[in-house]
Coordinates of C-alpha atoms in Angstrom, one line a residue:
M1 CA 0.0 0.0 0.0
P2 CA 1.6 3.4 -1.0
S3 CA 2.2 5.7 2.0
N4 CA -0.4 8.2 0.8
H5 CA -3.1 5.6 0.7
L6 CA -5.4 5.3 3.7
S7 CA -7.2 2.2 2.4
N8 CA -7.2 -0.2 -0.5
A9 CA -10.1 -1.2 -2.7
G10 CA -12.4 -3.4 -0.7
D11 CA -11.1 -2.3 2.7
I12 CA -14.1 -0.1 3.4
P13 CA -17.5 0.1 1.7
D14 CA -17.5 1.6 -1.8
T15 CA -20.1 4.3 -1.6
G16 CA -19.7 5.7 -5.1
I17 CA -16.6 7.9 -4.5
P18 CA -14.0 7.6 -7.3
A19 CA -11.5 5.0 -6.2
E20 CA -8.5 7.3 -6.4
I21 CA -10.2 9.8 -4.2
A22 CA -11.5 7.2 -1.7
A23 CA -8.1 5.6 -1.3
Q24 CA -6.5 8.9 -0.1
T25 CA -9.2 10.5 2.1
T26 CA -10.5 10.0 5.6
M27 CA -14.1 9.2 6.4
D28 CA -14.8 12.8 7.3
E29 CA -13.4 13.9 3.9
Q30 CA -15.4 11.2 2.1
Y31 CA -18.6 12.3 3.8
E32 CA -17.9 15.9 2.7
W33 CA -17.3 14.6 -0.9
H34 CA -20.8 13.0 -0.7
R35 CA -22.4 16.3 0.5
S36 CA -20.8 18.3 -2.2
F37 CA -21.8 15.8 -4.9
L38 CA -25.4 15.7 -3.8
R39 CA -25.7 19.4 -3.7
R40 CA -24.8 19.3 -7.4
H41 CA -27.1 16.3 -8.1
P42 CA -30.2 16.7 -6.0
V43 CA -32.6 13.7 -6.0
S44 CA -36.4 14.2 -6.0
R45 CA -38.2 12.4 -3.2
R46 CA -40.3 10.7 -5.9
N47 CA -37.2 8.8 -7.0
F48 CA -36.4 7.3 -3.7
L49 CA -36.7 3.5 -3.4
R50 CA -39.1 2.9 -0.6
G51 CA -39.2 0.5 2.3
S52 CA -41.0 -2.8 2.2
A53 CA -44.8 -2.6 2.4
V54 CA -45.7 -5.9 4.2
T55 CA -49.2 -6.8 5.4
A56 CA -48.3 -10.1 7.0
A57 CA -47.2 -10.0 10.7
V58 CA -43.8 -11.2 11.8
T59 CA -44.0 -14.9 12.2
A60 CA -43.5 -16.7 15.5
V61 CA -40.1 -18.0 14.5
G62 CA -38.9 -14.4 14.0
C63 CA -38.7 -14.2 10.2
S64 CA -38.5 -10.6 9.1
P65 CA -40.9 -9.5 6.3
F66 CA -38.1 -7.4 4.8
A67 CA -36.3 -10.3 3.2
I68 CA -39.2 -11.3 1.0
G69 CA -41.6 -8.4 0.8
A70 CA -42.1 -6.2 -2.3
Y71 CA -40.8 -2.7 -1.8
A72 CA -43.5 -0.1 -2.1
E73 CA -44.7 3.1 -0.3
E74 CA -48.2 1.9 0.6
G75 CA -49.5 -0.9 2.8
Q76 CA -49.9 -1.6 6.4
L77 CA -47.1 -0.3 8.6
A78 CA -45.3 -3.5 9.7
I79 CA -42.4 -4.0 12.1
G80 CA -39.5 -6.5 11.7
G81 CA -35.9 -7.0 12.5
R82 CA -36.3 -6.7 16.2
H83 CA -33.1 -6.5 18.3
V84 CA -32.3 -5.8 21.9
G85 CA -29.2 -4.4 23.6
F86 CA -28.1 -3.3 27.0
G87 CA -28.3 0.4 28.1
P88 CA -25.5 2.3 29.9
D89 CA -26.4 0.4 33.1
A90 CA -26.7 -3.1 31.7
S91 CA -28.2 -4.6 34.9
S92 CA -31.3 -2.3 34.8
Q93 CA -31.6 -1.0 31.3
L94 CA -32.6 -2.5 28.0
R95 CA -32.8 -0.8 24.6
F96 CA -35.4 -2.2 22.1
A97 CA -35.1 -1.5 18.4
A98 CA -36.7 -2.7 15.2
Q99 CA -37.3 -1.6 11.6
L100 CA -40.4 -0.2 9.9
S101 CA -41.7 -1.4 6.6
R102 CA -42.2 2.1 5.3
N103 CA -42.4 5.8 6.3
P104 CA -44.9 5.9 9.2
R105 CA -46.0 9.4 8.2
D106 CA -48.6 10.4 10.8
G107 CA -48.7 6.9 12.3
K108 CA -47.3 6.1 15.7
V109 CA -45.3 3.1 16.9
F110 CA -45.5 1.8 20.5
L111 CA -43.6 -0.7 22.6
D112 CA -45.9 -2.4 25.1
H113 CA -43.9 -4.0 27.9
G114 CA -44.0 -5.3 31.4
P115 CA -42.7 -7.9 33.9
T116 CA -45.2 -10.5 32.8
P117 CA -46.7 -11.5 29.4
A118 CA -49.7 -9.3 30.4
L119 CA -47.4 -6.3 29.8
G120 CA -49.0 -3.2 31.3
G121 CA -46.8 -0.4 30.2
T122 CA -46.5 1.5 26.9
I123 CA -43.8 3.7 25.4
E124 CA -44.2 5.7 22.2
A125 CA -41.1 4.8 20.1
E126 CA -38.6 7.2 18.6
V127 CA -38.5 6.9 14.8
R128 CA -35.1 7.5 13.2
N129 CA -35.2 8.2 9.4
L130 CA -32.0 7.0 7.6
V131 CA -31.5 8.6 4.2
T132 CA -29.0 7.0 1.8
Q133 CA -27.8 8.4 -1.5
I134 CA -25.1 6.6 -3.4
P135 CA -23.7 7.9 -6.8
S136 CA -23.6 5.2 -9.4
S137 CA -21.3 4.5 -12.4
D138 CA -24.1 5.2 -14.8
G139 CA -24.5 8.8 -13.6
G140 CA -27.5 8.1 -11.5
I141 CA -28.0 7.9 -7.8
L142 CA -29.3 5.0 -5.6
A143 CA -31.6 6.9 -3.2
A144 CA -33.3 5.1 -0.3
E145 CA -35.0 5.7 3.0
Q146 CA -35.2 3.4 5.9
F147 CA -37.0 3.9 9.2
Y148 CA -35.9 2.4 12.5
V149 CA -37.8 2.6 15.9
H150 CA -36.2 2.7 19.3
A151 CA -37.6 2.5 22.8
P152 CA -35.5 2.6 26.0
V153 CA -36.7 0.8 29.2
D154 CA -35.0 1.6 32.5
G155 CA -35.5 0.6 36.1
L156 CA -35.5 -3.2 35.5
A157 CA -34.6 -6.0 37.9
G158 CA -31.3 -7.6 36.9
R159 CA -31.5 -10.9 34.9
L160 CA -35.3 -11.1 35.3
P161 CA -37.1 -11.4 31.9
H162 CA -39.0 -8.4 30.7
F163 CA -41.8 -8.9 28.2
Y164 CA -42.5 -6.7 25.2
R165 CA -44.3 -6.4 21.8
W166 CA -44.3 -3.8 19.1
R167 CA -47.5 -2.2 18.0
T168 CA -48.5 0.4 15.4
S169 CA -51.4 2.8 15.4
D170 CA -52.8 1.3 12.2
G171 CA -53.3 -2.1 13.6
F172 CA -50.0 -4.1 13.4
L173 CA -49.5 -6.2 16.6
G174 CA -46.3 -8.2 17.1
D175 CA -46.0 -11.3 19.2
V176 CA -44.9 -11.1 22.8
R177 CA -41.2 -11.9 23.5
S178 CA -38.9 -11.3 26.4
A179 CA -35.4 -10.2 27.1
A180 CA -33.4 -9.8 30.3
P181 CA -31.0 -7.1 31.5
A182 CA -27.6 -8.1 32.9
M183 CA -27.0 -9.9 36.2
P184 CA -25.9 -7.5 39.0
T185 CA -22.3 -7.5 40.1
A186 CA -22.9 -8.0 43.8
R187 CA -21.1 -11.2 44.8
N188 CA -24.1 -12.7 46.6
A189 CA -26.3 -12.3 43.5
V190 CA -24.0 -13.8 41.0
L191 CA -24.9 -17.2 39.4
P192 CA -23.4 -19.0 36.4
F193 CA -24.1 -17.5 33.0
R194 CA -23.1 -17.8 29.3
F195 CA -22.3 -15.6 26.4
T196 CA -21.4 -16.2 22.8
M197 CA -19.1 -14.3 20.3
M198 CA -18.0 -14.1 16.7
G199 CA -17.3 -11.6 14.0
D200 CA -17.5 -11.0 10.2
Q201 CA -21.0 -12.2 9.8
G202 CA -23.0 -11.0 6.8
T203 CA -26.0 -12.9 5.5
D204 CA -26.9 -15.9 3.3
E205 CA -29.7 -14.1 1.6
T206 CA -29.8 -11.3 -0.9
P207 CA -32.0 -8.2 -0.7
T208 CA -34.8 -7.6 -3.1
Q209 CA -33.7 -4.1 -3.9
P210 CA -32.5 -2.6 -6.2
A211 CA -33.9 -4.6 -9.1
G212 CA -31.5 -7.0 -10.7
V213 CA -29.7 -8.2 -7.6
V214 CA -29.2 -11.9 -7.8
R215 CA -27.8 -14.7 -5.5
G216 CA -24.1 -14.2 -4.9
D217 CA -24.1 -10.4 -5.2
Y218 CA -24.4 -9.5 -1.5
D219 CA -24.7 -12.7 0.4
D220 CA -21.9 -14.8 1.8
R221 CA -21.4 -16.7 -1.4
Y222 CA -20.2 -13.7 -3.3
Y223 CA -16.6 -14.1 -4.4
K224 CA -14.9 -17.4 -4.4
P225 CA -15.5 -21.2 -4.1
D226 CA -15.6 -22.3 -0.5
N227 CA -15.7 -25.7 1.3
D228 CA -19.3 -26.4 0.2
P229 CA -20.3 -23.2 -1.5
D230 CA -24.0 -24.1 -1.2
A231 CA -24.0 -24.4 2.6
P232 CA -25.6 -21.5 4.4
H233 CA -22.6 -20.9 6.7
A234 CA -23.9 -17.7 8.4
T235 CA -27.3 -19.4 9.0
N236 CA -25.6 -22.5 10.4
V237 CA -23.6 -20.4 12.9
M238 CA -26.7 -18.5 13.9
R239 CA -28.5 -21.7 14.6
Q240 CA -25.8 -22.8 16.9
I241 CA -25.9 -19.5 18.7
V242 CA -29.6 -19.8 19.2
A243 CA -29.2 -23.3 20.4
S244 CA -26.6 -22.2 22.9
R245 CA -29.1 -19.9 24.6
P246 CA -26.6 -17.3 25.7
D247 CA -27.4 -14.5 28.2
F248 CA -25.9 -12.1 25.7
H249 CA -23.9 -12.1 22.4
V250 CA -21.0 -9.9 21.2
L251 CA -20.0 -9.3 17.6
A252 CA -16.5 -8.1 16.9
G253 CA -17.2 -5.9 13.8
D254 CA -17.9 -6.3 10.1
I255 CA -21.6 -6.8 10.7
A256 CA -23.8 -6.9 7.6
Y257 CA -21.4 -6.2 4.7
A258 CA -23.7 -3.8 2.8
D259 CA -20.9 -3.6 0.3
P260 CA -18.8 -6.7 -0.2
S261 CA -16.6 -5.4 -3.1
G262 CA -12.9 -6.1 -3.2
G263 CA -13.4 -9.9 -3.2
G264 CA -12.6 -10.7 -6.8
K265 CA -15.4 -9.1 -8.9
N266 CA -15.5 -5.6 -10.3
P267 CA -17.9 -3.6 -8.2
Q268 CA -20.3 -2.2 -10.8
F269 CA -23.6 -0.4 -10.0
V270 CA -26.5 -1.0 -12.4
S271 CA -29.6 1.1 -11.9
A272 CA -32.9 -0.4 -11.0
G273 CA -34.2 -2.6 -13.8
G274 CA -30.7 -3.0 -15.4
T275 CA -28.7 -6.2 -15.8
L276 CA -25.7 -7.0 -13.8
A277 CA -22.7 -7.8 -15.9
G278 CA -19.9 -9.7 -14.1
G279 CA -20.2 -7.8 -10.8
F280 CA -22.5 -6.7 -8.1
D281 CA -23.8 -3.3 -7.0
K282 CA -21.8 -1.1 -4.7
Y283 CA -23.0 -0.1 -1.2
N284 CA -26.6 -1.3 -0.8
P285 CA -28.4 -0.2 2.3
Y286 CA -31.1 -2.8 1.9
V287 CA -28.6 -5.5 2.9
W288 CA -29.3 -4.3 6.4
D289 CA -33.0 -5.3 6.0
V290 CA -32.0 -8.8 5.4
Y291 CA -29.4 -8.8 8.1
F292 CA -31.8 -7.7 10.9
G293 CA -34.2 -10.4 9.8
A294 CA -31.4 -13.0 9.9
I295 CA -30.4 -12.3 13.5
E296 CA -33.9 -11.7 14.8
P297 CA -34.4 -15.3 16.1
S298 CA -31.6 -14.5 18.6
A299 CA -31.4 -10.7 18.8
S300 CA -35.1 -10.2 19.6
T301 CA -34.7 -12.1 22.9
T302 CA -30.9 -11.9 23.6
P303 CA -29.0 -8.6 23.9
W304 CA -26.6 -8.3 21.0
M305 CA -23.6 -5.9 21.6
F306 CA -21.7 -4.7 18.5
A307 CA -18.2 -3.4 17.8
T308 CA -17.4 -1.7 14.5
G309 CA -15.0 -3.0 11.9
N310 CA -13.6 -1.6 8.7
H311 CA -16.6 -2.7 6.6
D312 CA -18.8 -0.7 9.1
M313 CA -17.3 2.7 8.1
E314 CA -20.0 3.9 5.6
A315 CA -19.0 7.2 4.1
A316 CA -22.5 8.0 3.0
Y317 CA -23.3 8.9 6.6
D318 CA -21.9 11.4 9.1
T319 CA -20.2 10.9 12.4
R320 CA -17.1 9.5 10.6
G321 CA -19.1 6.9 8.7
Y322 CA -21.0 5.6 11.8
G323 CA -24.2 7.7 11.3
G324 CA -26.0 4.7 9.8
H325 CA -25.3 2.6 12.8
L326 CA -26.6 5.4 15.1
A327 CA -29.9 5.1 13.3
R328 CA -30.0 1.3 13.3
L329 CA -28.5 0.4 16.7
D330 CA -28.4 1.5 20.3
F331 CA -24.9 1.7 21.6
P332 CA -24.7 2.2 25.4
G333 CA -23.0 5.6 25.0
N334 CA -20.9 5.4 28.2
G335 CA -17.5 5.4 26.4
P336 CA -15.5 8.3 25.0
A337 CA -17.8 10.9 23.4
A338 CA -15.9 10.7 20.1
C339 CA -16.3 6.9 19.7
P340 CA -20.0 5.7 19.4
S341 CA -19.1 2.0 19.4
A342 CA -16.6 2.2 22.3
Y343 CA -18.4 1.3 25.6
S344 CA -18.4 -1.0 28.5
F345 CA -20.8 -3.1 30.6
T346 CA -20.7 -5.6 33.3
Y347 CA -22.5 -8.9 33.7
G348 CA -22.1 -10.5 37.1
N349 CA -18.4 -10.9 37.8
L350 CA -17.5 -10.1 34.2
A351 CA -16.5 -6.7 32.7
V352 CA -16.7 -6.3 28.9
L353 CA -15.2 -3.5 26.8
S354 CA -16.1 -2.8 23.2
L355 CA -13.3 -0.9 21.4
D356 CA -13.1 0.7 18.0
A357 CA -10.0 -0.5 16.3
N358 CA -10.6 1.7 13.3
D359 CA -9.2 4.5 15.5
V360 CA -5.8 2.8 16.0
S361 CA -5.3 0.5 13.0
Y362 CA -2.1 0.9 11.0
E363 CA -3.5 -1.3 8.1
I364 CA -6.7 0.6 7.3
R365 CA -6.4 4.2 8.2
A366 CA -9.5 6.0 6.9
N367 CA -10.5 6.7 10.6
F368 CA -7.0 6.5 12.1
G369 CA -6.6 8.7 15.1
Y370 CA -10.1 10.2 14.9
S371 CA -10.7 10.2 18.6
G372 CA -7.6 12.3 19.2
G373 CA -6.4 9.8 21.8
S374 CA -9.5 10.0 23.9
Q375 CA -10.4 6.4 23.3
N376 CA -7.0 5.2 24.6
T377 CA -7.3 7.4 27.7
W378 CA -10.8 5.9 28.3
V379 CA -9.5 2.4 27.9
E380 CA -6.9 2.9 30.5
R381 CA -9.2 4.6 33.0
T382 CA -11.9 1.9 32.5
L383 CA -9.6 -1.1 32.8
A384 CA -8.1 0.4 36.0
A385 CA -11.5 0.8 37.5
Y386 CA -12.7 -2.7 36.7
R387 CA -9.4 -4.3 37.9
S388 CA -9.7 -2.6 41.2
D389 CA -13.3 -3.6 41.7
P390 CA -13.4 -6.7 44.0
N391 CA -16.7 -7.8 42.4
I392 CA -15.1 -8.1 39.0
D393 CA -13.1 -11.2 38.3
F394 CA -12.8 -11.4 34.5
I395 CA -12.2 -8.7 32.0
V396 CA -12.9 -9.2 28.3
C397 CA -12.1 -6.7 25.4
F398 CA -13.6 -7.2 22.0
F399 CA -12.8 -5.3 18.8
H400 CA -12.2 -5.9 15.1
H401 CA -8.6 -5.7 13.8
C402 CA -6.2 -8.3 15.2
A403 CA -3.4 -7.6 17.6
Y404 CA -2.2 -11.2 17.1
S405 CA -3.1 -13.4 14.0
T406 CA -1.3 -15.2 11.3
T407 CA -3.6 -15.2 8.3
D408 CA -2.5 -14.6 4.7
S409 CA -4.9 -11.7 4.4
H410 CA -4.5 -9.3 7.3
A411 CA -2.3 -11.0 9.9
S412 CA -1.5 -8.7 12.9
D413 CA -2.0 -5.0 13.3
G414 CA 0.8 -3.1 15.1
G415 CA -1.4 -0.1 15.7
V416 CA -3.7 -2.2 17.9
R417 CA -0.6 -3.6 19.7
A418 CA 0.9 -0.1 20.3
A419 CA -2.4 1.4 21.6
W420 CA -3.7 -1.3 23.9
C421 CA -1.6 -4.4 24.5
E422 CA 0.5 -2.8 27.3
L423 CA -2.7 -1.8 29.0
F424 CA -4.0 -5.4 28.6
D425 CA -0.8 -6.6 30.3
R426 CA -1.0 -4.0 33.1
Y427 CA -4.6 -4.6 34.0
Q428 CA -4.5 -8.3 33.4
V429 CA -7.2 -8.6 30.8
D430 CA -8.2 -12.2 30.5
L431 CA -9.5 -12.5 27.0
V432 CA -9.2 -10.4 23.9
L433 CA -11.7 -11.3 21.2
Q434 CA -11.1 -10.1 17.6
G435 CA -12.6 -10.5 14.1
H436 CA -11.2 -9.2 10.8
N437 CA -9.5 -12.5 9.7
H438 CA -12.1 -15.0 8.5
V439 CA -10.7 -18.0 10.4
F440 CA -10.4 -19.1 14.0
E441 CA -7.0 -18.7 15.8
R442 CA -6.1 -18.8 19.4
T443 CA -2.8 -17.7 21.0
D444 CA -1.0 -19.0 24.0
P445 CA -1.1 -16.6 27.0
I446 CA 0.9 -13.5 26.1
R447 CA 2.6 -10.9 28.2
A448 CA 5.1 -8.2 27.0
S449 CA 4.6 -9.5 23.4
S450 CA 5.8 -13.0 24.1
P451 CA 4.1 -16.3 25.0
T452 CA 4.5 -17.3 28.6
R453 CA 3.5 -21.0 28.4
A454 CA 1.9 -23.5 26.2
A455 CA -1.8 -23.6 26.6
T456 CA -3.0 -26.8 24.9
D457 CA -6.5 -28.0 24.5
N458 CA -8.3 -28.4 27.8
A459 CA -5.6 -26.6 29.7
I460 CA -6.3 -24.3 32.7
V461 CA -5.0 -20.7 32.4
Y462 CA -4.2 -18.5 35.3
P463 CA -4.4 -15.0 33.7
E464 CA -3.0 -13.2 36.7
S465 CA 0.4 -14.9 36.2
D466 CA 0.1 -16.3 32.7
G467 CA -1.1 -13.3 30.7
T468 CA -3.8 -12.6 28.1
V469 CA -5.1 -15.0 25.5
Y470 CA -6.1 -13.5 22.1
Y471 CA -8.8 -15.1 20.0
T472 CA -9.5 -14.4 16.3
V473 CA -13.1 -15.5 15.6
G474 CA -13.8 -14.1 12.2
G475 CA -15.7 -17.2 10.9
G476 CA -19.2 -15.9 11.4
G477 CA -20.2 -16.3 7.7
R478 CA -17.9 -14.6 5.2
P479 CA -15.8 -16.7 2.8
R480 CA -12.7 -18.0 4.6
Y481 CA -9.1 -16.8 4.5
G482 CA -6.0 -19.0 4.6
F483 CA -3.1 -19.2 7.0
Q484 CA 0.6 -18.5 6.0
P485 CA 2.1 -21.0 3.5
G486 CA 3.5 -24.0 5.3
S487 CA 1.5 -23.3 8.5
P488 CA -1.1 -26.0 8.8
E489 CA -4.3 -26.0 10.8
T490 CA -3.9 -27.3 14.3
Y491 CA -6.9 -28.0 16.6
R492 CA -8.4 -30.8 18.7
G493 CA -7.6 -34.1 17.0
H494 CA -5.4 -32.5 14.4
E495 CA -2.6 -31.1 16.5
V496 CA 0.9 -30.6 15.1
P497 CA 4.1 -31.0 17.2
D498 CA 5.2 -27.4 16.8
P499 CA 2.4 -24.9 16.1
A500 CA 4.6 -21.9 15.8
V501 CA 4.4 -19.9 12.5
P502 CA 7.8 -18.7 11.2
N503 CA 6.6 -16.5 8.4
S504 CA 3.8 -14.2 9.5
Y505 CA 3.8 -10.3 9.5
V506 CA 2.5 -7.3 11.4
W507 CA 1.3 -4.0 10.0
Q508 CA 3.5 -1.1 10.9
S509 CA 3.0 2.7 10.8
G510 CA 2.6 3.9 7.3
A511 CA 0.8 0.7 6.3
K512 CA 4.0 -1.2 5.9
K513 CA 4.3 -4.9 6.6
Q514 CA 7.1 -6.2 8.8
D515 CA 7.9 -9.9 8.8
E516 CA 7.7 -11.7 12.1
S517 CA 7.6 -15.2 13.5
A518 CA 4.6 -16.1 15.6
P519 CA 5.6 -18.5 18.4
W520 CA 2.4 -17.5 20.2
S521 CA 0.0 -19.2 17.6
R522 CA -1.4 -22.3 19.3
V523 CA -4.8 -23.2 17.5
R524 CA -5.6 -22.6 13.9
F525 CA -9.0 -23.7 12.4
R526 CA -10.0 -22.6 8.9
N527 CA -13.7 -23.0 9.1
Y528 CA -16.9 -21.3 10.3
S529 CA -17.1 -21.0 14.1
F530 CA -18.0 -19.0 17.2
L531 CA -17.1 -19.0 20.9
R532 CA -19.3 -20.2 23.7
V533 CA -18.2 -18.9 27.1
D534 CA -19.5 -20.3 30.4
V535 CA -18.7 -18.2 33.5
R536 CA -18.9 -19.8 36.9
P537 CA -18.6 -17.1 39.6
G538 CA -17.4 -18.3 43.0
F539 CA -16.7 -17.0 46.5
F540 CA -13.1 -18.3 46.7
S541 CA -12.2 -18.8 43.0
S542 CA -14.1 -18.2 39.7
E543 CA -13.8 -20.0 36.4
M544 CA -14.6 -19.3 32.8
D545 CA -14.7 -22.0 30.1
V546 CA -14.0 -20.7 26.6
V547 CA -15.1 -23.3 24.0
A548 CA -14.7 -23.0 20.2
V549 CA -17.6 -24.5 18.3
D550 CA -17.9 -25.0 14.5
E551 CA -21.0 -24.3 12.4
Y552 CA -22.4 -27.8 13.1
G553 CA -22.0 -27.7 16.8
T554 CA -18.7 -29.7 17.1
E555 CA -16.3 -28.4 19.8
F556 CA -12.7 -28.1 18.7
D557 CA -10.9 -26.2 21.4
K558 CA -11.4 -25.4 25.1
L559 CA -9.5 -23.5 27.8
T560 CA -10.6 -22.9 31.4
Y561 CA -9.6 -19.6 33.0
R562 CA -9.3 -19.6 36.8
R563 CA -9.0 -16.6 39.1
Q564 CA -8.8 -16.3 42.9
V565 CA -11.5 -14.1 44.2
R566 CA -10.2 -10.9 45.9
V567 CA -11.7 -9.8 49.2

């Protein structure tokens, strides 16, 4: 990558900016390019593609109407794509969100909720209108509107289910579901719990808009043969997550992939009604319709907590490319003011930090340094507070770019190491969960950049003395990457005598690669997978089992983390 380039083709969504300009501009500069272009090429509201007008209710199994409905402006106002997250105080606050099938105009949307299925309380929801306008190669503009609804509920009892349903003023009535806030941190209230994690998800289905989109354009089959290209890998992983019944789920960035270009086809926009010729459209906001429908079976009842990756910097929107997510999602908002997707929450004896690696990445620099150092200051302050809290045993950080990984696509990011790894050492972070590389990889415990001991399958790790273990879990659905030549997979039942990788690399300042050996690489698995984490709080010692599971439910790696409880 030339030193004046901030990103290569395919590193961030292609939102219609000429490639030579996009490669050398920040997200703020790209957003200003959009504003200038649209001032010169205004779009009539008559020419906007409209949201899906669906008359059928959302089904009991959680299928969203947006994946199959015809897009039109009229019809009953329907609600789909329900998802729940924690508020700033996870043990007493939930944030409910969903998507509307069209502009509600004068209609109203309500969340009925209560401690039992009888409900009893009602909140009028906030409607957020997301406008997208993407310049196309044929001289036109893809213009779209989407509408999202949000309702905060506070004052809840920790870990007790809270029931809800969505309702509209013109007669739509959703089914009743429930979600629960986090467990309190008080030691005498803490019971065993479970969470799941993965990154780089996408979907197995294609949106119905714009006209002409076909299978393989935006779904997870888009660019190269895989190990069974007809298998619905993202759906398989989702089924396993649903079956795991987690108390919450975390996703380490690269969420929906509304633009999957850079994977081997020429990104080519064709206007509605046209014919795709050897490529697929550029950024398509309607991928998000399909995505929210795909995760709804889990996210409508289980809080999903998101970090942002490089494919989540969408230059068509403000706030450094995160404006779309601020319309779609509810981040807790208790992190640094400059970083919407940096936040923290606690669940029982566990503290979790979501970090925005786009701020520190040496590889993809379109948002490099955007927080002005405020995120790093917040990370240090927050880690120090959690590590000094006697009710917190384990600390987990999750983000997108990898501090330690050995794939042939992105490998390790020196910017992440420089910003945070010394802090992880100082405050004895137990787990670091990453995405970005579309494989599974686990390190041995690391401290001061070096492995401290071999942690083989089923080992017990003592993080206070052993160090931090780094996981790359980017096999949520996107086509897989490879490992370095000559470095085989090594996992349960397929171990190799020496798993070290002699020929990996790390990104340095200026987007330069530096060769390095990787004696810390312990487990490598080139397939679709997620993590299932079981935490067992105790009065004398606490344990945490971290189990790697493939898309069909087979376990292939496990470590147990043990900490003595402080008094």
